[in-house]
XYZ file of C-alpha atoms in Angstrom:
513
model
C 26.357 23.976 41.254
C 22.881 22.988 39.372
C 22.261 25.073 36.781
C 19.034 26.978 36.449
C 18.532 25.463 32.702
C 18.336 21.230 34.454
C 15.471 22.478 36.104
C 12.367 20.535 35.195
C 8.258 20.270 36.019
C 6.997 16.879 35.589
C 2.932 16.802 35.382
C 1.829 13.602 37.036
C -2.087 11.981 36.325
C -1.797 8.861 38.587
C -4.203 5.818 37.208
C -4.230 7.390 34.048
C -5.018 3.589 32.121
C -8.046 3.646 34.441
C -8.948 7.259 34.193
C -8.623 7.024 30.423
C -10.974 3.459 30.251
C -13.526 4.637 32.949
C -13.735 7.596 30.339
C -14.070 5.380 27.379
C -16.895 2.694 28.739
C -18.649 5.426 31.271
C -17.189 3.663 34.554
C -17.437 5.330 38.169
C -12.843 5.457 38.851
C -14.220 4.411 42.315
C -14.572 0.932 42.115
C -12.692 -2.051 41.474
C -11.153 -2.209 38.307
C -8.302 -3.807 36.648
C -6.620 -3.441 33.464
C -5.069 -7.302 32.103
C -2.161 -7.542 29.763
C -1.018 -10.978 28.912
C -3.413 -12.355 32.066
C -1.757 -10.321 33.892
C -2.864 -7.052 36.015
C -1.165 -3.567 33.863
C -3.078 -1.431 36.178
C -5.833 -1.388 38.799
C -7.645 1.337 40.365
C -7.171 2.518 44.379
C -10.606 0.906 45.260
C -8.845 -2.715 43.894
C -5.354 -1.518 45.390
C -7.372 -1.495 48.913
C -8.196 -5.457 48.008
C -5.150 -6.755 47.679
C -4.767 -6.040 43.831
C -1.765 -4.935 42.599
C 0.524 -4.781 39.304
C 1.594 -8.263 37.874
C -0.889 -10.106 39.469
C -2.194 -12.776 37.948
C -6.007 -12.621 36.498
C -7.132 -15.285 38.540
C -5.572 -13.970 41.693
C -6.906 -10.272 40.933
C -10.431 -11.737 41.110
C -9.822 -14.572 44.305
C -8.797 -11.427 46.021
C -11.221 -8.806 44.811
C -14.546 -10.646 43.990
C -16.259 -7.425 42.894
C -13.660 -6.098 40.367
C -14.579 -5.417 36.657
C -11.860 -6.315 34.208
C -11.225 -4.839 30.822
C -8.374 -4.883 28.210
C -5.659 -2.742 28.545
C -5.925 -0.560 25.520
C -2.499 1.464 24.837
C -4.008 3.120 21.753
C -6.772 4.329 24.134
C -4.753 5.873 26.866
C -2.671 8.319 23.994
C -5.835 8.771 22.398
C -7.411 9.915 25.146
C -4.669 12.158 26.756
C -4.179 14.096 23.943
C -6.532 16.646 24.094
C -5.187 17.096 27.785
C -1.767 17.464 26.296
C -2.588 20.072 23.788
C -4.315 22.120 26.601
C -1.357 21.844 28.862
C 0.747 23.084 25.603
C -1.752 26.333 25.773
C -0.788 27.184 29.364
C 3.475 25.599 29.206
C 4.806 25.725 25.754
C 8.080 22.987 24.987
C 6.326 20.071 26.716
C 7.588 16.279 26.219
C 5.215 13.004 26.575
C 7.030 10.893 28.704
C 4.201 8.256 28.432
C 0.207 8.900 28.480
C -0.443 10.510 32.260
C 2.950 11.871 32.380
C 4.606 15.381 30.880
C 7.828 16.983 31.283
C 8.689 20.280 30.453
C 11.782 23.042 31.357
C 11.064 25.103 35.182
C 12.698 27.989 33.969
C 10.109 29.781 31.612
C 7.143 29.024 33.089
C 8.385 29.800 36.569
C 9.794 33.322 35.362
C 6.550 33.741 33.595
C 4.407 33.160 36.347
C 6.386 34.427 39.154
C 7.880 30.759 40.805
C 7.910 27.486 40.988
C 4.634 27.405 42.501
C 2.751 29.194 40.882
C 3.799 27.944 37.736
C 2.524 24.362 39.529
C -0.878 25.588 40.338
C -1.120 27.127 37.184
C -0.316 23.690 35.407
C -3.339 21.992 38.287
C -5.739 24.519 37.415
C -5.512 24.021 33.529
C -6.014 19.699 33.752
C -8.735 20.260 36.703
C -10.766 22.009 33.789
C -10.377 19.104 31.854
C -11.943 17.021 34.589
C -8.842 15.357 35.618
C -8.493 14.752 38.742
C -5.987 13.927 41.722
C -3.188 15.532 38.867
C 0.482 16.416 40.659
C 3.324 18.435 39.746
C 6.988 17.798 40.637
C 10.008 20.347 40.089
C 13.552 18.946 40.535
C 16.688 18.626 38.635
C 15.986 16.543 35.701
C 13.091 14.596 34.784
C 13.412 11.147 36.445
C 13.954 13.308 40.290
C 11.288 15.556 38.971
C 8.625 12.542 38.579
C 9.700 10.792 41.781
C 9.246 14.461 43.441
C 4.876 14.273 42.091
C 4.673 10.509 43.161
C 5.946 11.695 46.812
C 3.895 14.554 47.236
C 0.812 13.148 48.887
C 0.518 15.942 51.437
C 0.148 18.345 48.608
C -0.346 18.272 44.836
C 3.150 19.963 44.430
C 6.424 18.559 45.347
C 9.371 20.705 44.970
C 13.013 19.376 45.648
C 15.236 22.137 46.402
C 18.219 22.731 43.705
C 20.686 20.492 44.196
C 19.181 17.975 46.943
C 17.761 15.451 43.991
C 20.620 13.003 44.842
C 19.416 13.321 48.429
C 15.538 13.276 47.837
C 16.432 10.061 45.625
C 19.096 8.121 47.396
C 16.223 6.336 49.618
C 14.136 5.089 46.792
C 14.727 1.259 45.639
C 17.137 0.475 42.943
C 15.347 -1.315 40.828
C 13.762 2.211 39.307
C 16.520 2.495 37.075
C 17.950 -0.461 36.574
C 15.881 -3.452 34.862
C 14.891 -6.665 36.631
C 18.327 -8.767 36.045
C 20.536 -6.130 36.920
C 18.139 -5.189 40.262
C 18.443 -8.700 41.322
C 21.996 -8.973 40.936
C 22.871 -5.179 42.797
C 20.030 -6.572 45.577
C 22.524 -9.947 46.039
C 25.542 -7.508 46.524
C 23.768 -5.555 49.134
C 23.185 -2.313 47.403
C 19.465 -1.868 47.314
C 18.843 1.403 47.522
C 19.958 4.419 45.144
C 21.978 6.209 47.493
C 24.100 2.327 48.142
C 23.814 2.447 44.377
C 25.316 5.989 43.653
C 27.964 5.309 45.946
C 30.045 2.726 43.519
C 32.621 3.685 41.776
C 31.676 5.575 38.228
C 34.371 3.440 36.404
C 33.766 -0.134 37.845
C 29.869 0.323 36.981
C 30.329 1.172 33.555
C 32.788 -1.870 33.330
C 30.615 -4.297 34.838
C 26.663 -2.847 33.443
C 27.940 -1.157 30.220
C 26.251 2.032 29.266
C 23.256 1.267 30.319
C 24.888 0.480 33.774
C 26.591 3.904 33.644
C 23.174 6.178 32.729
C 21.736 4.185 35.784
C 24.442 5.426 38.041
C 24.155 8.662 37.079
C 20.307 9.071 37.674
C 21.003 7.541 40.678
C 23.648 10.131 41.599
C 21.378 13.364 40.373
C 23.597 13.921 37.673
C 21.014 12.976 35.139
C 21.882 13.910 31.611
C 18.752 13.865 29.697
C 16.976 17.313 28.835
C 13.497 17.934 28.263
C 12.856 17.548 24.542
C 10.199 19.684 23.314
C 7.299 17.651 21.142
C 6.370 19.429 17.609
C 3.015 19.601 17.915
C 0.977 16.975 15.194
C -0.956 18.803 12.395
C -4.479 19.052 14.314
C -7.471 17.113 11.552
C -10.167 16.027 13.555
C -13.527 18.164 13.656
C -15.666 18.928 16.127
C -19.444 20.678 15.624
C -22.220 21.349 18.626
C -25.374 21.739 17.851
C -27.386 24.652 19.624
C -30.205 23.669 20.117
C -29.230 19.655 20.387
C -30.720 17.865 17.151
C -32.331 13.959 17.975
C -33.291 13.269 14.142
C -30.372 11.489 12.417
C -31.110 13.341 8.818
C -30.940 16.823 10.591
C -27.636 15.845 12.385
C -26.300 14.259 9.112
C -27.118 17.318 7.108
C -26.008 20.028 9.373
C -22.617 17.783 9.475
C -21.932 17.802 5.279
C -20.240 21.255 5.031
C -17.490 19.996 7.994
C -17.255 16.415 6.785
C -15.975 18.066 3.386
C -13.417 20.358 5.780
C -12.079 17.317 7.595
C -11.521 15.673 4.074
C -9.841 18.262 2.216
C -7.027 19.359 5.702
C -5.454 16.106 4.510
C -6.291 16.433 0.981
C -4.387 19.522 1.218
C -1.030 17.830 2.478
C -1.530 14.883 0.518
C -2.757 12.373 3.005
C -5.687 10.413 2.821
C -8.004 8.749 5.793
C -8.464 5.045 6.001
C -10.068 4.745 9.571
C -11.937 7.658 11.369
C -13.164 7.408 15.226
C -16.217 8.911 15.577
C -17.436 10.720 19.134
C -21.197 11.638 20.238
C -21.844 13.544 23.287
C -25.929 13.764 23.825
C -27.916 15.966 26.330
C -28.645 13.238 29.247
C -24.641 13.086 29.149
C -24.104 10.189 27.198
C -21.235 9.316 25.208
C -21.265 7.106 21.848
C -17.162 6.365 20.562
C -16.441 4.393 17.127
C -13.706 3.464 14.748
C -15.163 2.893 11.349
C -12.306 1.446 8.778
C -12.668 2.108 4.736
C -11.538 -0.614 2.319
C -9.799 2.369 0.389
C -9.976 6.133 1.740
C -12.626 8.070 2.946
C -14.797 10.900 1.122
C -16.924 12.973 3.045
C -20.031 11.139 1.496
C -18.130 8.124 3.309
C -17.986 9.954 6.454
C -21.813 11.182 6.553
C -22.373 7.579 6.014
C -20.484 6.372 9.582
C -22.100 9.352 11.419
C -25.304 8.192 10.450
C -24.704 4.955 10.717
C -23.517 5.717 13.843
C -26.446 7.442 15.096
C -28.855 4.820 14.043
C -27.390 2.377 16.141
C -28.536 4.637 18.784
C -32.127 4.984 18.229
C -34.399 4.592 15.439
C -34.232 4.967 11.574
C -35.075 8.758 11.990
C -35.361 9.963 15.647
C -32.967 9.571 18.438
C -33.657 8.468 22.188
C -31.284 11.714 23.097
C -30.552 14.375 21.490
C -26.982 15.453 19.979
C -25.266 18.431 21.450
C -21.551 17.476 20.355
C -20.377 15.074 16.763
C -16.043 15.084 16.564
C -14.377 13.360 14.010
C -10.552 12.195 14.334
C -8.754 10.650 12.283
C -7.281 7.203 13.548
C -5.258 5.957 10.501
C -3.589 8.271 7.577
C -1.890 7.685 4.818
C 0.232 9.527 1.772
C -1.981 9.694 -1.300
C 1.264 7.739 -3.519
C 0.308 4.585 -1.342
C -2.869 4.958 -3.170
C -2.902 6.080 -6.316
C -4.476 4.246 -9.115
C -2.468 1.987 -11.650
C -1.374 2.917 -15.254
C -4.792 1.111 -16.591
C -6.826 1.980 -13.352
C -8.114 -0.472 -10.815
C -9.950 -2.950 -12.984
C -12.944 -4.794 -11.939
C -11.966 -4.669 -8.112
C -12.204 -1.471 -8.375
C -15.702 -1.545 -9.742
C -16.701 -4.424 -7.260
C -15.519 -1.848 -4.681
C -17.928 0.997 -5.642
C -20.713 -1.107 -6.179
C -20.325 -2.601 -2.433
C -20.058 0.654 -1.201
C -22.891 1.990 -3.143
C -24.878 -0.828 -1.924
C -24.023 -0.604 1.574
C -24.800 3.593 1.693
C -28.536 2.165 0.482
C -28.629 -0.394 3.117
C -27.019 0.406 5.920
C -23.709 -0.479 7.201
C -24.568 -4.045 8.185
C -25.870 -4.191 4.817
C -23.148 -5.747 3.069
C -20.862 -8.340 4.829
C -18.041 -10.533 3.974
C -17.131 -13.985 5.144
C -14.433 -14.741 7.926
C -13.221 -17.890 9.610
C -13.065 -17.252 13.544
C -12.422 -19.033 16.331
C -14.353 -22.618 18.190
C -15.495 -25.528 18.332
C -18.523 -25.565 16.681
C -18.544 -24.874 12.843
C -21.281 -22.445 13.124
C -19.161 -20.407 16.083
C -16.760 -19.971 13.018
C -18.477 -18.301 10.584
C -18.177 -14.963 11.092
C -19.633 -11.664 8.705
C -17.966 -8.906 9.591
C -19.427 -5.270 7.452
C -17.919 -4.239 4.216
C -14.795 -2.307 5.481
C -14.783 -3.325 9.028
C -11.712 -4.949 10.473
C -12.695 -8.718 11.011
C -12.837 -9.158 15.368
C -9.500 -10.286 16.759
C -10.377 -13.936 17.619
C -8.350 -16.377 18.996
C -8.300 -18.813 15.524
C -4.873 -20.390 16.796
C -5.660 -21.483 20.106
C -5.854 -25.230 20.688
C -9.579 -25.398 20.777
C -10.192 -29.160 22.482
C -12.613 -30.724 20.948
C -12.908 -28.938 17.767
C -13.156 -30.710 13.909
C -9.671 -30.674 12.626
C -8.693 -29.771 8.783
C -10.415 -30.490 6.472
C -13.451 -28.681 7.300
C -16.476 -29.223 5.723
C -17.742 -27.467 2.217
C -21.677 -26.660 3.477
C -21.861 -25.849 6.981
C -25.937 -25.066 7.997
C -26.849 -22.617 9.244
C -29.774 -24.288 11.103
C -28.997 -28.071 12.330
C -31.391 -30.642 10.401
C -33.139 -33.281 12.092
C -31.973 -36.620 11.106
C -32.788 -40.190 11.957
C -29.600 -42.593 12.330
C -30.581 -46.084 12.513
C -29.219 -49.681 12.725
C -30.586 -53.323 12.368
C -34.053 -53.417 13.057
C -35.060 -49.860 12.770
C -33.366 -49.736 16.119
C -31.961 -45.594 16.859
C -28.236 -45.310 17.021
C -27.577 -43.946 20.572
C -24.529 -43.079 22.842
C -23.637 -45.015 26.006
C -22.191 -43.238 29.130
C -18.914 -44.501 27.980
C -19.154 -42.577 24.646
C -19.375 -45.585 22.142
C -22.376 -46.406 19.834
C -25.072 -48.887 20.883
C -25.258 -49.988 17.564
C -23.834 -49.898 14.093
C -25.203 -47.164 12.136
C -26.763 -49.139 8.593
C -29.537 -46.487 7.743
C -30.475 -42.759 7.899
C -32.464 -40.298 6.654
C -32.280 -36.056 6.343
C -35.028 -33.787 7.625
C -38.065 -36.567 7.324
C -36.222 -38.022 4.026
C -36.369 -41.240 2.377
C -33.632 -43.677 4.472
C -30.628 -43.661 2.482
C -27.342 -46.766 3.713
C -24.948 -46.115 5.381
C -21.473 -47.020 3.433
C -19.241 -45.898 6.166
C -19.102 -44.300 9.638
C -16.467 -43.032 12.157
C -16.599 -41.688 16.004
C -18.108 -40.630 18.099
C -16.492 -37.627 19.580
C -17.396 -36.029 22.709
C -17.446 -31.957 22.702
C -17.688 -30.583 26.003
C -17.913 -27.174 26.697
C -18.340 -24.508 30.016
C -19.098 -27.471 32.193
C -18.777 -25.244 34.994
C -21.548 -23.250 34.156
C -24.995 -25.504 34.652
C -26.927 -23.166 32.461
C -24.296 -22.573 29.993
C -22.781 -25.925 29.762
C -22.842 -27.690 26.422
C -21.894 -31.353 25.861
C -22.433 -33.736 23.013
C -20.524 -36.010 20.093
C -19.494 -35.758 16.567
C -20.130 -38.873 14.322
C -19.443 -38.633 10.430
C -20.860 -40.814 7.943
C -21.051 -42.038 4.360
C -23.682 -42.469 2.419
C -24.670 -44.458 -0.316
C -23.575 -42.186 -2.864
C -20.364 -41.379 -1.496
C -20.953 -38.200 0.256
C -19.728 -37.407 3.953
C -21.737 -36.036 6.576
C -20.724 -34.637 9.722
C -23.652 -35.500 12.374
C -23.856 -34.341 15.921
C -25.420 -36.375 18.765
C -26.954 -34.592 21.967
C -30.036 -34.928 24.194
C -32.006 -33.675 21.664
C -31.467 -36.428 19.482
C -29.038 -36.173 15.965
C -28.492 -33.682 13.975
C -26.326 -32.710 10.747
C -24.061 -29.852 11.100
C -22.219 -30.016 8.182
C -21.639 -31.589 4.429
C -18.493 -32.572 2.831
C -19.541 -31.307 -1.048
C-alpha cells in the first residue's frame, strides 16, 4: 500500500537552457536555437527540434540540418541564475521545495494538496504562480516519488497536469526505455540481453541485479519497480543580498540614477558586512522603459565598497548612452551578488598590505576618474598574429577565456619577441642591385636579402636571415581571408627583426630587444 507521505509534485519548465538564454540575450524561444557543449548540441529549442536538431548532435550537423539556427554557449551558471527568482516564488506559494536541476522542482503532495483542497488544485495553483513569472508551457506531475513524478509532467501533453494514480507508478513507468536510470554502459549491456524497457527491467530478480550492477544496479531496479526510495529534501533557503530599486518616474541621466542608488548600494554592502562576508564580483541588471534589458558581471581585484558599486552602475549605464543622458530611461537597477567570500580570506597582514596595497588604491582611484576602461592591464591571448595577442583587459576584470593552448598553425613559436608594434612599419628589404626581395608562388625568396631599411631609414646589412613562412588564415572566407609570410632578419648590429611579407609589400611586426 503507497503511503500518503511518497507522494510527490514535480514542477516541470521544458527548454529551460533556452528559456533562460533567450531571456539573457533578448531572443524570440521561437526560432532555431541551439545550446553547444563540447561541439556538441546540450539543448535546442522546438523550432530546431522540427529541423532535425536534436541532443548530442554534432555542431556541424546542427547547422547542415538547420541552416537558420543561432548558436550560443551553454551557460550552466546562467540557467541557476536565472531560475532562481522563479524558485523563490514557487517557495511563496509550496513551502519544502527541492532543485532537482534548473527547470525542474520537487516538493511533498501531501501539504499542498490538503491545503488547497487536491491534487489539482494544488497543480494549477503551482501553473498560475510561474505563468506570472512569464514562464511558459510549465507542467506539473504528481506520482509516487520523484523520478515517476517527473516522467508523469514530461507525458502530460494533453494537459499541463499529469497525475498517476497511487500505486500505478510501476505501471505508468514500466513502458519507458531503460536507459533513464541506468547510464550508457549498463543500458547497452541490459539492451544486448533483451530487457529494454523498465517493466523487462523491473522484472529481474532483486538479488541477481545487485550482484551483477552493484548498488547503483540495485537503486536502478528499484526506480524501475516504483519502489523508489529517495524523499523530497527540502532546500534551506540562501540568505537573500541582492537589491533591487525602480525608479518612478524612470530617470535617463546617469548622475540622477547613480545618486538616487548610494543609500541602497551602502544596504547591499553592509547585509554581508553584517555576516562577515565580503563581495568580489557583483552582476548588475537594467530594465529601461522601451523594455530593454542591460546584464553585467563586474569583478573587484579585492572586495567591493559601495563607492565601488556606484562606480559599475555608472559605468554600466554609460556604456549605454552618453556621458550624462541615456537613450532610455531606467525604470528598474538590481544588484546580486555573484561571488562572496568570508572577511578572514581577506584580512590584512600583521604589517598591512605594503606597496601593492597602495598600487591597488591608486589604480582604483584612477580608474573611478577615468572610467572603467580607464586603466588596463596586459594579457597574452590567443593567435597567430602577435598583435591578436595582446590583449588589455580593465583593472579588475577577468581577462576573456581565450583559447592560448590551441595549436594555432602558423603562429611564431617561443621565444616571442620583446617590442611587438602596434602599427606595422613600412620597410624596404633588398638584395644585389637594389633589386626588392619578393616571394615566389612556391613560397621561397627571389633573392637573398643583403640590405634594408625601417620606415624611410638609412639601409642598414643584412647579417643574417631565415624563412619565409606562410600564414594563412579563413581562406574560406574571400573577404575575410588573410595570407602572407614571416621572414626574420639580422642586422648589422646584431638585432633580430621579425618582418612580414604580403601584397602590400613588407612590413616589421616585431623586435627582438
Amino acid at each position: 500500500m503507497t503511503s500518503e507521505l511518497s507522494r510527490t509534485i514535480v514542477l516541470w519548465c521544458p527548454d529551460w537552457p533556452i528559456l533562460a538564454a533567450c531571456h539573457e540575450r533578448e531572443l524570440d524561444p521561437g526560432q532555431p536555437i541551439a545550446l553547444i557543449e563540447s561541439q556538441l548540441v546540450f539543448a535546442c529549442s522546438a523550432a530546431a527540434r522540427r529541423d532535425g536538431v536534436t541532443r548530442g548532435l554534432k555542431l556541424r550537423e546542427a547547422q547542415y540540418r538547420s541552416p537558420t539556427v543561432v548558436v550560443l554557449d551553454y551557460d550552466a551558471a546562467l540557467d541557476a541564475r536565472i531560475f532562481e527568482p522563479v524558485v523563490r516564488r514557487v517557495e511563496e506559494t509550496v513551502p519544502g521545495v527541492q532543485l532537482i536541476r534548473p527547470g525542474s522542482l520537487a516538493m511533498r503532495a501531501r501539504g499542498p494538496t490538503r491545503y488547497y483542497g487536491g491534487e489539482d488544485a494544488a497543480a494549477a495553483a503551482l501553473l498560475a504562480t510561474v505563468a506570472e513569472l512569464g514562464v511558459p508551457g510549465a507542467r506539473v506531475g504528481i506520482a509516487d516519488g520523484p523520478f515517476a513524478a517527473e516522467q508523469a509532467a514530461r507525458a502530460a501533453t494533453a494537459s499541463p497536469v499529469g497525475i498517476v494514480a497511487p500505486g500505478a507508478s510501476a505501471a505508468f513507468i514500466a513502458p519507458l526505455p531503460v536507459g533513464l536510470v541506468t547510464d550508457t554502459r549498463t543500458t547497452t549491456l541490459l539492451n544486448r540481453l533483451g530487457v529494454r524497457t523498465l517493466g523487462e527491467f523491473a522484472e529481474l530478480p532483486r538479488e541477481d541485479v545487485r550482484r551483477r550492477f552493484g548498488a547503483a544496479g540495485a537503486f536502478a531496479h528499484d526506480r524501475a519497480a516504483g519502489r523508489e526510495q529517495a524523499r523530497v529534501i527540502a532546500r534551506t533557503p540562501p540568505p537573500e543580498f541582492s537589491v533591487q530599486q525602480e525608479f518612478e518616474p524612470p530617470l535617463d541621466r546617469v548622475d540622477q540614477l547613480a545618486f538616487a542608488f548610494r543609500v541602497l548600494a551602502e544596504e547591499f554592502i553592509e547585509r554581508m558586512r553584517a555576516v562577515r562576508l565580503v563581495c568580489t564580483g557583483i552582476r548588475v541588471e537594467l530594465d529601461d522603459e522601451g523594455g530593454g534589458h542591460s546584464s553585467r558581471s563586474w569583478l573587484h581585484p579585492q572586495w567591493f565598497t559601495p563607492a565601488d558599486v556606484v562606480d559599475r552602475v555608472r559605468w554600466q549605464l554609460q556604456g549605454a548612452g552618453t556621458a550624462s543622458g541615456l537613450a532610455s530611461p531606467i525604470v528598474r537597477l538590481r544588484v546580486v551578488p555573484e561571488r562572496i567570500d568570508s572577511t578572514g580570506n581577506h584580512e590584512e597582514g600583521l604589517w598591512g598590505g605594503g606597496p601593492d596595497e597602495r598600487v591597488h588604491h591608486g589604480l582604483t582611484r584612477v580608474q573611478s576618474m577615468l572610467g572603467h576602461e580607464g586603466v588596463v592591464t596586459a594579457t597574452i591571448g590567443g593567435g597567430r598574429m602577435l598583435t591578436d595577442r595582446q590583449v588589455l583587459v580593465p583593472w579588475g576584470d577577468r581577462a576573456p577565456e581565450r583559447p592560448n593552448d590551441a595549436p594555432w598553425p602558423g603562429s611564431l613559436p617561443a621565444l616571442a619577441p620583446a617590442s611587438v608594434f602596434r602599427e606595422r612599419l613600412p620597410i624596404a628589404l633588398q638584395g644585389a642591385g637594389g633589386v626588392t626581395v619578393t616571394i615566389d608562388g612556391r613560397g621561397a625568396i627571389t633573392t637573398t636579402p643583403e640590405v634594408f631599411a625601417v620606415h624611410g631609414g638609412k639601409p642598414a646589412p643584412v647579417r643574417a636571415w631565415a624563412g619565409p613562412w606562410p600564414v594563412v588564415e579563413r581562406w574560406w572566407d574571400p573577404e575575410r581571408a588573410k595570407r602572407m609570410h614571416r621572414f626574420q632578419i639580422v642586422d648589422d648590429d646584431g638585432c633580430a627583426w621579425l618582418l612580414v611579407r604580403d601584397d602590400e609589400g613588407w612590413w616589421a611586426e616585431a623586435r627582438y630587444d
